[in-house]
mmCIF file of C-alpha atoms in Angstrom:
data_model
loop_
_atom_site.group_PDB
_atom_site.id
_atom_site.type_symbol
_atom_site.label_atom_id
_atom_site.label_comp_id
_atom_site.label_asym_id
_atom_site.label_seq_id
_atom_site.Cartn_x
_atom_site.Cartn_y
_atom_site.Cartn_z
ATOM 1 C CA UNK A 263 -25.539 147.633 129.529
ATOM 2 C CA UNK A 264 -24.913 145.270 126.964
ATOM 3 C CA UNK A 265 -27.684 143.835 126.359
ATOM 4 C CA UNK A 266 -27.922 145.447 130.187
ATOM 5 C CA UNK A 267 -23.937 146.252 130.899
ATOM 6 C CA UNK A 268 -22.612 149.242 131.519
ATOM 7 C CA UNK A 269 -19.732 150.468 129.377
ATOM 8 C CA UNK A 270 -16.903 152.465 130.360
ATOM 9 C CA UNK A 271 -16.848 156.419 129.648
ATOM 10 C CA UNK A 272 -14.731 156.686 126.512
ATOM 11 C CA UNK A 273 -15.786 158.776 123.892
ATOM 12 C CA UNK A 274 -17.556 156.034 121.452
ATOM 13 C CA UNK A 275 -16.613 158.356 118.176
ATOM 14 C CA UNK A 276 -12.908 156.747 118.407
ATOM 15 C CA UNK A 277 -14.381 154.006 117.263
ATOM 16 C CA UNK A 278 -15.904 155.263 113.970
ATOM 17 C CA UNK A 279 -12.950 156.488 112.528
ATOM 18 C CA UNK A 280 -12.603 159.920 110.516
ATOM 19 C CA UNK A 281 -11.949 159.212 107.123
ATOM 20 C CA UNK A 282 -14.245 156.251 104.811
ATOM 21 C CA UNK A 283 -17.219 154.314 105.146
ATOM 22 C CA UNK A 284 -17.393 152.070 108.850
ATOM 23 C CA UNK A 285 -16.884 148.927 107.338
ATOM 24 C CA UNK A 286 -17.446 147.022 110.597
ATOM 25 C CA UNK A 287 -20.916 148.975 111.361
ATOM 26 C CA UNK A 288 -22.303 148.044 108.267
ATOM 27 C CA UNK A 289 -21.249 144.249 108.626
ATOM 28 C CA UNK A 290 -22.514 144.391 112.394
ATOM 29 C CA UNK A 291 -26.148 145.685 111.164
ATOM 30 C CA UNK A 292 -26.024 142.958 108.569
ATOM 31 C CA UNK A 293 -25.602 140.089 110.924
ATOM 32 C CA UNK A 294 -27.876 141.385 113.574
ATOM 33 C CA UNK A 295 -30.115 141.849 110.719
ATOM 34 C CA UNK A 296 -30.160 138.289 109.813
ATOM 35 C CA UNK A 297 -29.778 136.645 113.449
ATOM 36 C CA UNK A 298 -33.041 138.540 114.110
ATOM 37 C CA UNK A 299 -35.158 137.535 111.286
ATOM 38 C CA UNK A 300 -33.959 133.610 111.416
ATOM 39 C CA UNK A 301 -34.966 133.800 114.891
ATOM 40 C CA UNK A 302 -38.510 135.687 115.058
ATOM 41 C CA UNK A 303 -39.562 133.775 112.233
ATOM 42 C CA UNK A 304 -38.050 130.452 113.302
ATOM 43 C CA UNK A 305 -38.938 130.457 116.246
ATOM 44 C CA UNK A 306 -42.427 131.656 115.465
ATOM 45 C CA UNK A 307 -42.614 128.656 113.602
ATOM 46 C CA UNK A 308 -41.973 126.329 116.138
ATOM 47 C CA UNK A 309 -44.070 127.879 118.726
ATOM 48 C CA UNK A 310 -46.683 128.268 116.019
ATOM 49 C CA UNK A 311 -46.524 124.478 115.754
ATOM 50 C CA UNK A 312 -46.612 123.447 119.188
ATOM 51 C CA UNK A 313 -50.036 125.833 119.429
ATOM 52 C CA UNK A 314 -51.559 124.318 116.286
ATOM 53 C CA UNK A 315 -50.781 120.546 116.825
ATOM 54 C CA UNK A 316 -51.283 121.027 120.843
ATOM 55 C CA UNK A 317 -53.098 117.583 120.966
ATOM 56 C CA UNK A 318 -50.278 115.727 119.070
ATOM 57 C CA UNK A 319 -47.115 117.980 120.369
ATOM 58 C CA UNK A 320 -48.033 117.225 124.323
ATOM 59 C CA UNK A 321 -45.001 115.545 124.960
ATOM 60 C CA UNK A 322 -43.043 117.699 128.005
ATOM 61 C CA UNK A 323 -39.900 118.013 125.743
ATOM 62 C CA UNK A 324 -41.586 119.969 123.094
ATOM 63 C CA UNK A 325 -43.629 122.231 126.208
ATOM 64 C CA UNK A 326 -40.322 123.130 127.155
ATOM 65 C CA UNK A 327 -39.200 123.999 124.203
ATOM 66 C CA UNK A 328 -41.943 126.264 123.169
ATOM 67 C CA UNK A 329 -41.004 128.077 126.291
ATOM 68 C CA UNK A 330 -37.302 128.414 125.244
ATOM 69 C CA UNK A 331 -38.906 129.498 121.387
ATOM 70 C CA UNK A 332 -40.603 132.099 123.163
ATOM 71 C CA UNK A 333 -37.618 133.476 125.084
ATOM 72 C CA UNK A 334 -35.794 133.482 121.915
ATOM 73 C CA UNK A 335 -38.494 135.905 119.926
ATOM 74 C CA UNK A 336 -38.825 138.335 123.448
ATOM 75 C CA UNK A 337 -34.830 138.714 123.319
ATOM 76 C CA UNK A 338 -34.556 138.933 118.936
ATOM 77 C CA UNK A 339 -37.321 141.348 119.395
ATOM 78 C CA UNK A 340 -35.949 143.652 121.869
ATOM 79 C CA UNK A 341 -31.887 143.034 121.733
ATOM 80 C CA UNK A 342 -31.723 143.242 117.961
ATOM 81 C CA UNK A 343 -33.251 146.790 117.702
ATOM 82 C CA UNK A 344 -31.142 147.852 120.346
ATOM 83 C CA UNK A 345 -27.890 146.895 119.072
ATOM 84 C CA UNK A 346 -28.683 148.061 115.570
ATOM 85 C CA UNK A 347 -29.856 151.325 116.596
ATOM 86 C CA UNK A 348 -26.649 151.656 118.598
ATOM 87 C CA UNK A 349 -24.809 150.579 115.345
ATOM 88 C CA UNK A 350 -26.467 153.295 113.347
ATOM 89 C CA UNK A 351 -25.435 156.199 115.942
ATOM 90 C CA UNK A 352 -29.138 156.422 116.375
ATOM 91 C CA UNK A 353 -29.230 155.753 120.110
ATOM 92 C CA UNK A 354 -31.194 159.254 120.420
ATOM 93 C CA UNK A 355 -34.465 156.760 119.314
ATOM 94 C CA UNK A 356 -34.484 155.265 122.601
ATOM 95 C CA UNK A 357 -35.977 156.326 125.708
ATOM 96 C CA UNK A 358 -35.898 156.648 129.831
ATOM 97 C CA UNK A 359 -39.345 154.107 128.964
ATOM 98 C CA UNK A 360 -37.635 151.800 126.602
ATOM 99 C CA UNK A 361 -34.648 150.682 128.602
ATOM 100 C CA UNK A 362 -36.063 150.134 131.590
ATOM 101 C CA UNK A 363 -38.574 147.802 129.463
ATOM 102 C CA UNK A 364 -35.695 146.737 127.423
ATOM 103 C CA UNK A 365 -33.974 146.028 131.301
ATOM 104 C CA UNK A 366 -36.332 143.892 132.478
ATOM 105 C CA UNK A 367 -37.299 142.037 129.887
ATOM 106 C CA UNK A 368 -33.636 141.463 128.454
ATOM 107 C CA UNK A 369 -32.501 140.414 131.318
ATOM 108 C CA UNK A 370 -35.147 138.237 132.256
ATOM 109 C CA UNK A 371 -35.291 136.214 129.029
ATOM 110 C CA UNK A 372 -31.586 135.257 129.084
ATOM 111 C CA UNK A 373 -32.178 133.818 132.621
ATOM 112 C CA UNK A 374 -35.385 132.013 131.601
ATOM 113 C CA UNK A 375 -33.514 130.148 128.200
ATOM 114 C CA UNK A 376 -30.460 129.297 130.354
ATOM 115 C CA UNK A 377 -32.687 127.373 132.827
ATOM 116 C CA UNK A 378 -34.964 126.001 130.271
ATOM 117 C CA UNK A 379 -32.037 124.071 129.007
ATOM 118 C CA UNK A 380 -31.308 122.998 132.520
ATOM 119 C CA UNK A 381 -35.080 121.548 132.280
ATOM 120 C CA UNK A 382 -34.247 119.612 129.501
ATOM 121 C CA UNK A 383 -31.378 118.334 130.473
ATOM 122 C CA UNK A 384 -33.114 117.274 133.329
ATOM 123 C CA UNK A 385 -35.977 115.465 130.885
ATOM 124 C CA UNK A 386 -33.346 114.047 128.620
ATOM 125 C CA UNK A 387 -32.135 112.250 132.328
ATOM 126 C CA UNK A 388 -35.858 111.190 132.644
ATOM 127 C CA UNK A 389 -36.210 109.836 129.156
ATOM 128 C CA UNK A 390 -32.998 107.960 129.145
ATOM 129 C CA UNK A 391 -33.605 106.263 132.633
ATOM 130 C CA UNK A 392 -36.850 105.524 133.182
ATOM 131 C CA UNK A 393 -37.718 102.496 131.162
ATOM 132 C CA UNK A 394 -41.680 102.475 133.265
ATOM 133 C CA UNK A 395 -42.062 105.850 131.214
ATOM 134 C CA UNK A 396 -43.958 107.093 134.585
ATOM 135 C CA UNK A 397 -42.067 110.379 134.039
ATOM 136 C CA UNK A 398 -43.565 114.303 134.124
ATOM 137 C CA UNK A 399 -46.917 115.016 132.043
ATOM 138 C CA UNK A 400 -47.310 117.887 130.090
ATOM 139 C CA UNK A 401 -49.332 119.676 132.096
ATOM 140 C CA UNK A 402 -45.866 118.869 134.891
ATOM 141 C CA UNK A 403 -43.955 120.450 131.761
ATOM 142 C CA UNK A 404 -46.228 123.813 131.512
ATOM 143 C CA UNK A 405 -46.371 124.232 135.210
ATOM 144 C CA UNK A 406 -42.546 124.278 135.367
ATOM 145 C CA UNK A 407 -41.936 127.406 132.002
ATOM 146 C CA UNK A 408 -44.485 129.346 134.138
ATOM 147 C CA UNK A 409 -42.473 129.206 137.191
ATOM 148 C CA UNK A 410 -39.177 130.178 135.437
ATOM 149 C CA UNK A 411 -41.011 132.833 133.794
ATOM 150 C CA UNK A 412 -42.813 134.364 136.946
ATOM 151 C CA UNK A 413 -39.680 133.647 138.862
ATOM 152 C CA UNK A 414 -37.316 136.050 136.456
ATOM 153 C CA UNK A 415 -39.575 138.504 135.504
ATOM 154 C CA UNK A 416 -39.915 139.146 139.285
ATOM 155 C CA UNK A 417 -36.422 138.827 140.161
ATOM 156 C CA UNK A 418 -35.620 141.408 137.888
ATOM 157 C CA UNK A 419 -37.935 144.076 139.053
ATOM 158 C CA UNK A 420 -34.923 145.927 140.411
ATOM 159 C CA UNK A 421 -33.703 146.736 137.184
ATOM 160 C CA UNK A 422 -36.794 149.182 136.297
ATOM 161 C CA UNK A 423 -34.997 151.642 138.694
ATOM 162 C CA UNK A 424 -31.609 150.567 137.612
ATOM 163 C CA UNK A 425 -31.862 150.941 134.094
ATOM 164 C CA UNK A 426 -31.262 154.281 132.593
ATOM 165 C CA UNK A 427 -30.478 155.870 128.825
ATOM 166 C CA UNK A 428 -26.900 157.248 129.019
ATOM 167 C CA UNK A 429 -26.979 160.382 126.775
ATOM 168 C CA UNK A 430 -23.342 159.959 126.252
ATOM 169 C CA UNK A 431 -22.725 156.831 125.165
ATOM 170 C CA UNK A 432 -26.160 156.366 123.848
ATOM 171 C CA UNK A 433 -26.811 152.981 125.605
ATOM 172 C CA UNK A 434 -29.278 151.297 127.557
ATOM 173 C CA UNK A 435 -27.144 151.482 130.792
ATOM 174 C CA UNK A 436 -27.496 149.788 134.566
ATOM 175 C CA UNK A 437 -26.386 152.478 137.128
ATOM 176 C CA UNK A 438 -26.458 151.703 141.084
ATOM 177 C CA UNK A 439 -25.138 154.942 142.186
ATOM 178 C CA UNK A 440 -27.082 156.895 145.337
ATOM 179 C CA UNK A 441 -27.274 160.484 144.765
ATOM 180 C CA UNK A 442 -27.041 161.351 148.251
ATOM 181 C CA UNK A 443 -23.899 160.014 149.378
ATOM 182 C CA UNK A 444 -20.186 162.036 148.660
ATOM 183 C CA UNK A 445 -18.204 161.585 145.534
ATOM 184 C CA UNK A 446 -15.501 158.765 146.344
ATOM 185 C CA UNK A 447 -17.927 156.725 148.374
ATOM 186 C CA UNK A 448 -20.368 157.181 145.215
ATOM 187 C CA UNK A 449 -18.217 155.300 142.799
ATOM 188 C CA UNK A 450 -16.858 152.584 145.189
ATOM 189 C CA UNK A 451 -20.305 151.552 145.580
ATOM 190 C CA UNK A 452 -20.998 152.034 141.945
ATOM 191 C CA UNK A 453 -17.836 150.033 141.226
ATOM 192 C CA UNK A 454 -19.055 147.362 143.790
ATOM 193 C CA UNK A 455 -22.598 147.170 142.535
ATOM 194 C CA UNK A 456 -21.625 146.885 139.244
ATOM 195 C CA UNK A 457 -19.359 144.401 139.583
ATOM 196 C CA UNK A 458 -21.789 142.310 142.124
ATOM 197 C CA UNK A 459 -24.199 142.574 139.374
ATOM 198 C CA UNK A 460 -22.407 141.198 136.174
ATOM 199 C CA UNK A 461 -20.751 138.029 138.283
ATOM 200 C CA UNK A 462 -24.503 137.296 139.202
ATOM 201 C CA UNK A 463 -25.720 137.843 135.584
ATOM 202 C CA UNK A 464 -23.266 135.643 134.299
ATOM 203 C CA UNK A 465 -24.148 133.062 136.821
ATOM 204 C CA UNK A 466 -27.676 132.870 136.620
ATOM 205 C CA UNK A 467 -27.598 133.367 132.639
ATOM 206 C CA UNK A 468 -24.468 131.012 131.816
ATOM 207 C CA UNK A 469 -22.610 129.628 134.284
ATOM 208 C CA UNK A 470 -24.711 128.039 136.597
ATOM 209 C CA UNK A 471 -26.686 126.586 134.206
ATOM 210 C CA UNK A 472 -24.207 124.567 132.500
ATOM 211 C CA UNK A 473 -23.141 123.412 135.913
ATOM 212 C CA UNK A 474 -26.265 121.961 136.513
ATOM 213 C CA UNK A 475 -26.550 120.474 133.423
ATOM 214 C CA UNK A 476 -22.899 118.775 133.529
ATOM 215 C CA UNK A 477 -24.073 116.903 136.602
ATOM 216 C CA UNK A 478 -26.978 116.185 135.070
ATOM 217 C CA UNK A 479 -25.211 114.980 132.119
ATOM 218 C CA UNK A 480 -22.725 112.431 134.423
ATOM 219 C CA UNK A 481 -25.449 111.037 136.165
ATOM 220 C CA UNK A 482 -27.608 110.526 132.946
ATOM 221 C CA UNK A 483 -24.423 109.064 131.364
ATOM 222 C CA UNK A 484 -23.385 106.691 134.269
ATOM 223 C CA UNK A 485 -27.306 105.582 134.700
ATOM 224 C CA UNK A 486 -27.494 104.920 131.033
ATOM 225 C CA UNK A 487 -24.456 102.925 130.434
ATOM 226 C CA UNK A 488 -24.867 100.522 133.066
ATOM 227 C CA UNK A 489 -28.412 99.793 133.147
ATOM 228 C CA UNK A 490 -30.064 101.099 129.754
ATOM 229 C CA UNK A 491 -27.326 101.524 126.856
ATOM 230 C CA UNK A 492 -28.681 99.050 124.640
ATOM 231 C CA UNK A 493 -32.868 99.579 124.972
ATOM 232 C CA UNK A 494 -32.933 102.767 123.621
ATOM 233 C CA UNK A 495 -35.245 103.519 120.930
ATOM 234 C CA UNK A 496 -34.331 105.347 117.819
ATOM 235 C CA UNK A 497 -36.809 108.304 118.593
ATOM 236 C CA UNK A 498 -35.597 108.666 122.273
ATOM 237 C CA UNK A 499 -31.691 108.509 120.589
ATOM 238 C CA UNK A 500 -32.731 111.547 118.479
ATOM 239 C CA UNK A 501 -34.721 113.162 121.444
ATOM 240 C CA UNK A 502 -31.435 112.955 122.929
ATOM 241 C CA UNK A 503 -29.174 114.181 120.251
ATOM 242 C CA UNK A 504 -31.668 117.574 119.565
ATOM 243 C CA UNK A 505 -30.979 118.411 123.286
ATOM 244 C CA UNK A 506 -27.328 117.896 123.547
ATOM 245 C CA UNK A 507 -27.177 119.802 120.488
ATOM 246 C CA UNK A 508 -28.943 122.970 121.933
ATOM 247 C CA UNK A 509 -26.872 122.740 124.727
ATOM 248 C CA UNK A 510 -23.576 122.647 122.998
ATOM 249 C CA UNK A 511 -24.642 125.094 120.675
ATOM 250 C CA UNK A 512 -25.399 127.770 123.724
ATOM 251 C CA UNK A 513 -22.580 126.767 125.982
ATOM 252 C CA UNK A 514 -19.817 127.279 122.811
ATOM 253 C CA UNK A 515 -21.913 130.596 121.091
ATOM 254 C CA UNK A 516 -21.903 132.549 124.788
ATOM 255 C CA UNK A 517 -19.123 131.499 126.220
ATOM 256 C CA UNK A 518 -16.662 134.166 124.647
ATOM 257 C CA UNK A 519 -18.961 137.004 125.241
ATOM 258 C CA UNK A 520 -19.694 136.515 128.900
ATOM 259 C CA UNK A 521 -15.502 136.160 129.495
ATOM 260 C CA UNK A 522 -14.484 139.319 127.421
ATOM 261 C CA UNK A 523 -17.120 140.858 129.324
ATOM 262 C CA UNK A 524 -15.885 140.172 132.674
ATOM 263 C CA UNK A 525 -12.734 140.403 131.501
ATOM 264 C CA UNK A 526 -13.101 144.662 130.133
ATOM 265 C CA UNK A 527 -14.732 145.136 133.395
ATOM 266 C CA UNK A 528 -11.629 144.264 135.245
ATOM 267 C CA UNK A 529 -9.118 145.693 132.463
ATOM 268 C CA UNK A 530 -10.909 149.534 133.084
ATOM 269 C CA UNK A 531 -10.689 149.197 136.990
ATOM 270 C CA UNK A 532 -6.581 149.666 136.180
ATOM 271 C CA UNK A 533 -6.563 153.278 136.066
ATOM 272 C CA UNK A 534 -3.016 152.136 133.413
ATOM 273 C CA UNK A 535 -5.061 150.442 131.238
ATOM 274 C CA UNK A 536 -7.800 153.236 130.542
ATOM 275 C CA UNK A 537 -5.159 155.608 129.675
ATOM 276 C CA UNK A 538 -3.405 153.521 127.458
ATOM 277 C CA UNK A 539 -7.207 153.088 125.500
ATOM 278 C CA UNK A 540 -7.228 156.579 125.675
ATOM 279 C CA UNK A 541 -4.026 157.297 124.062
ATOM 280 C CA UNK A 542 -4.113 154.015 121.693
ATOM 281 C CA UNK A 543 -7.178 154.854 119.686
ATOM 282 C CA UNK A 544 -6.500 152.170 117.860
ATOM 283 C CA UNK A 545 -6.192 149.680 120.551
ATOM 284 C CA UNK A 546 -9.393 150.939 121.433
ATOM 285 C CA UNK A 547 -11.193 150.031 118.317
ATOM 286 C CA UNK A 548 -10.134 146.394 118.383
ATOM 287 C CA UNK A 549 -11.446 145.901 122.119
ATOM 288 C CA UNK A 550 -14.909 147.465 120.715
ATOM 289 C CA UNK A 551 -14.575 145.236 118.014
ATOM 290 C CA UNK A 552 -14.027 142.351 119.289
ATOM 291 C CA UNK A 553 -16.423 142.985 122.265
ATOM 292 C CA UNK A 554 -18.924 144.133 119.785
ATOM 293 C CA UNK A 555 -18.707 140.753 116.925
ATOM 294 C CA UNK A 556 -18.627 138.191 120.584
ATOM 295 C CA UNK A 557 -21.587 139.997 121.820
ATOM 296 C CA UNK A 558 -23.654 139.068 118.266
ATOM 297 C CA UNK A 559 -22.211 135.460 118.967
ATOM 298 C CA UNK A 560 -23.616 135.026 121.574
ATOM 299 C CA UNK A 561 -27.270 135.420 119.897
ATOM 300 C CA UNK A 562 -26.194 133.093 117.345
ATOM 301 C CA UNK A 563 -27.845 130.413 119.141
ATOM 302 C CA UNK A 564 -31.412 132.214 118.983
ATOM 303 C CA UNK A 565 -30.891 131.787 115.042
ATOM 304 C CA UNK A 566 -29.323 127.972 115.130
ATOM 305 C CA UNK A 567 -32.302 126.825 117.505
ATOM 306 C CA UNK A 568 -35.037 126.661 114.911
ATOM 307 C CA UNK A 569 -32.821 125.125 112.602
ATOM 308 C CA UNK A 570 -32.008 122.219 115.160
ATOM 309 C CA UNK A 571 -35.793 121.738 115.579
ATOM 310 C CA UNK A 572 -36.142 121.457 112.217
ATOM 311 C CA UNK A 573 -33.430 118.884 111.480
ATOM 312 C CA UNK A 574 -33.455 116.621 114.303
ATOM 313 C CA UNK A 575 -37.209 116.549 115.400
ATOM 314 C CA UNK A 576 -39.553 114.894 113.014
ATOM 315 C CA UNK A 577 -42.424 116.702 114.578
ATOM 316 C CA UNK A 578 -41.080 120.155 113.907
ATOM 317 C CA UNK A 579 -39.600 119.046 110.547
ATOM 318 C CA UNK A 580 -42.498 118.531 108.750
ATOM 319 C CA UNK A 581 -44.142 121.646 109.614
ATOM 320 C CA UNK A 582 -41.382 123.477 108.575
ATOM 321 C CA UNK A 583 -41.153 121.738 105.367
ATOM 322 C CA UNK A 584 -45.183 122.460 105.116
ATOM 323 C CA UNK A 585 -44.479 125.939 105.565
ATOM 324 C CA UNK A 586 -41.274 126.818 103.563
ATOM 325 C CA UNK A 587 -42.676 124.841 100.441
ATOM 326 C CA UNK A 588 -46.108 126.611 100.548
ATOM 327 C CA UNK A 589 -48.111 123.618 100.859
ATOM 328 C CA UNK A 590 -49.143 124.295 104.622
ATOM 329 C CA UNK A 591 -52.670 125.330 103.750
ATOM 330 C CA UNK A 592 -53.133 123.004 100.800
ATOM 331 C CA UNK A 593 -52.127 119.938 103.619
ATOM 332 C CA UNK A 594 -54.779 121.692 106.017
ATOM 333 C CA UNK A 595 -57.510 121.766 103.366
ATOM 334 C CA UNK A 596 -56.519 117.660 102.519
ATOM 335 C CA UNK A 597 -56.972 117.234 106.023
ATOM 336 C CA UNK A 598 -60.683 118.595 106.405
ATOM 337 C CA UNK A 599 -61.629 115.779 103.948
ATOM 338 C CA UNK A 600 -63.939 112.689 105.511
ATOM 339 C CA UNK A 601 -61.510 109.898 106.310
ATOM 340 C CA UNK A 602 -62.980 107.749 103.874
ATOM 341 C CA UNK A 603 -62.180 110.140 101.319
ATOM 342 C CA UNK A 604 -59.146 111.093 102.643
ATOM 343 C CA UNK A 605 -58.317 107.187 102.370
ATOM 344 C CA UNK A 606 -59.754 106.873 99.369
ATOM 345 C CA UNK A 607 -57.202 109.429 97.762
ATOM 346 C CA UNK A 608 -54.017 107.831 99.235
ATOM 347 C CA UNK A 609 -55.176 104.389 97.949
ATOM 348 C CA UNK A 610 -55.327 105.886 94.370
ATOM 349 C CA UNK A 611 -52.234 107.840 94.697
ATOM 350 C CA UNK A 612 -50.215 104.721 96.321
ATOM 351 C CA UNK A 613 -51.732 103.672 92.750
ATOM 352 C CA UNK A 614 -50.540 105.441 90.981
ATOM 353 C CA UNK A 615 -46.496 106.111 91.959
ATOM 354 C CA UNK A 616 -46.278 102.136 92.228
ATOM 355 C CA UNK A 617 -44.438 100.538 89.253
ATOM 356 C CA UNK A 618 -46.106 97.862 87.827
ATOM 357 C CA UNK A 619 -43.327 95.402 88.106
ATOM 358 C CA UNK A 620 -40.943 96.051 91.023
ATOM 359 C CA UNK A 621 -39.028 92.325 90.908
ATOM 360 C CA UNK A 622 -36.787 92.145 88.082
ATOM 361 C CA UNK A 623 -36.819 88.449 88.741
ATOM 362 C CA UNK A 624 -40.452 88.608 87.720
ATOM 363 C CA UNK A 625 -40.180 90.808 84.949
ATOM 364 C CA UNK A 626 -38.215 87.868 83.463
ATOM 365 C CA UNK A 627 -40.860 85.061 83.886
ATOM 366 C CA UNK A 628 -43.881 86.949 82.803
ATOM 367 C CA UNK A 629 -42.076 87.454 79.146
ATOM 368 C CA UNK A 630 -44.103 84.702 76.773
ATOM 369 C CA UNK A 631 -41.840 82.648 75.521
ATOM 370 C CA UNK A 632 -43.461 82.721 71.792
ATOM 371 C CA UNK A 633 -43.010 86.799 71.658
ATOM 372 C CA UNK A 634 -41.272 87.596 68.345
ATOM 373 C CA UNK A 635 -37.682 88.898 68.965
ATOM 374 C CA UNK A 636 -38.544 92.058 66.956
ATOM 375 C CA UNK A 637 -39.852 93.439 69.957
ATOM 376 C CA UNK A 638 -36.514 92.852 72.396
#
């Protein structure tokens, strides 16, 4: 699999080359290095925030989002390793164990973000229609991320049994095969399976999704500009903006990925085009390549999220701001202070960082007219 796809059997050593450092490799590691570490820790932030301020944060927007924050950090935590051990040649770390862990929850994840986009879509609809503001609660909002997670994680129970390490290529690997059946009829079901099983995994996890959310999006859009364009408020415009923007951001990050994908898997059913891979080494090494680089595209969005949170939410912004300029505690021990003193210390500061003459209009009429001009 990648990620949980099967790959065809072609020796993956053509790909190193025999001569010089792997050039490629080490920028690969690099960026999975980086995609991983924005994303645990960004999204840690922001699911960090939603836990912390739970009593100011219970808006359903930013319920979902904690859900899609957590995705993020399950899939960083698990893909990441995986690719850059595969990267490294050190696919001998992984186990029987660890990809059928890695299976389910991999897979599961990528269904449960794709959806919770579809959810706010659907709350970006609701925020932009209904001017009564009668729409889902939080608790509405929490009720729906733990029926898209149960709902995955149980879907995908199939894929403990299907996921296996391949020795050879060193991968995390979904097989479908039945030992018990002849040769030929073996791999035409294997063939079948697989194939049934990557156009459903690029439904569910991409396709679908943004189908759902396009018709979301034209109803939303016809609603709004008949009945509501011009009531909007500026925090519901930016409410609006921060989910558009995820949503663009995963539709134009996967998309390559899941069409090469489908794309190689029909390209090595032509028995013509597997021996020209296998004669054309270097043909070879730009379809890794190129599979390879679209593949870490496609978690680019785990690493954009937090930064989208950060820029267009106000909420989120500040606590990011709190924590990346080291004043999160020092805020946190201002707020423990008695109102009155807490008061009392804004007064004096607001004090303080006031000029005393802010009208230059004024400035001119309080000058004495008997001042000596050796002062001017």
């Amino acid at each position: 699999m990648e990620g949980t796809k099967d790959l065809p059997d072609i020796d993956p050593g053509a790909e190193q080359g025999e001569a010089g450092p792997n050039v490629h490799m080490l920028l690969k590691i690099v960026i999975l290095g980086v995609i991983g570490f924005v994303s645990i820790i960004g999204n840690g932030i922001a699911l960090g925030t939603l836990i912390i301020y739970n009593k100011q944060l219970r808006v359903t927007i930013y319920i979902v989002i904690g859900g899609l924050a957590l995705a993020d950090i399950v899939v960083a935590v698990m893909n990441v390793p995986n690719q850059i051990m595969y990267q490294a040649e050190k696919g001998e770390l992984k186990s029987e164990t660890w990809c059928k862990f890695y299976g389910v929850l991999y897979n599961s994840c990528q269904y449960i973000a794709a959806f919770h986009l579809v959810v706010l879509g659907v709350l970006r609809g609701i925020l932009l229609t209904d001017r009564a503001h009668h729409g889902p609660t939080a608790i509405h909002a929490l009720i729906t991320c733990a029926i898209l997670w149960v709902a995955s994680l149980l879907a995908n129970i199939p894929m403990i049994s299907s996921s296996i390490h391949d020795p050879y290529t060193k991968r995390c690997v979904v097989k479908f095969s039945n030992k018990d059946k002849d040769t030929v009829s073996l791999q035409n079901e294997d063939s079948s399976a697989e194939e049934r099983y990557l156009i459903l995994s690029a439904a569910f996890s991409y396709f679908m999704p943004l189908v759902l959310i396009f018709i979301i999006y034209m109803f939303t859009g016809y609603m709004s500009k008949r009945f509501f364009e011009d009531s909007y408020s500026r925090r519901e415009r930016r409410m609006s903006k921060m989910i558009s923007s995820l949503i663009v951001t995963f539709a134009l990050c996967r998309l390559p990925s899941e069409t090469i994908t489908l794309l190689w898997f029909y390209q090595m059913k032509n028995t013509d085009m597997v021996q020209v891979l296998y004669n054309d080494t270097d043909k070879y090494k730009v379809w890794i390549n190129v599979r390879e680089y679209l593949q870490i595209l496609s978690m680019f969005d785990m690493a954009i999220r937090p930064i989208i949170y950060a820029t267009m939410s106000r909420e989120f912004g500040l606590v990011y701001d709190k924590v990346i300029n080291c004043t999160y505690c020092k805020d946190d021990e201002e707020e423990e202070l008695p109102p009155r003193l807490r008061r009392r210390g804004n007064e004096i500061e607001e004090v303080l960082h006031t000029p005393l003459r802010q009208n230059p209009e004024l400035e001119v009429q309080d000058c004495p007219d008997n001042e000596p001009e050796e002062i001017f």
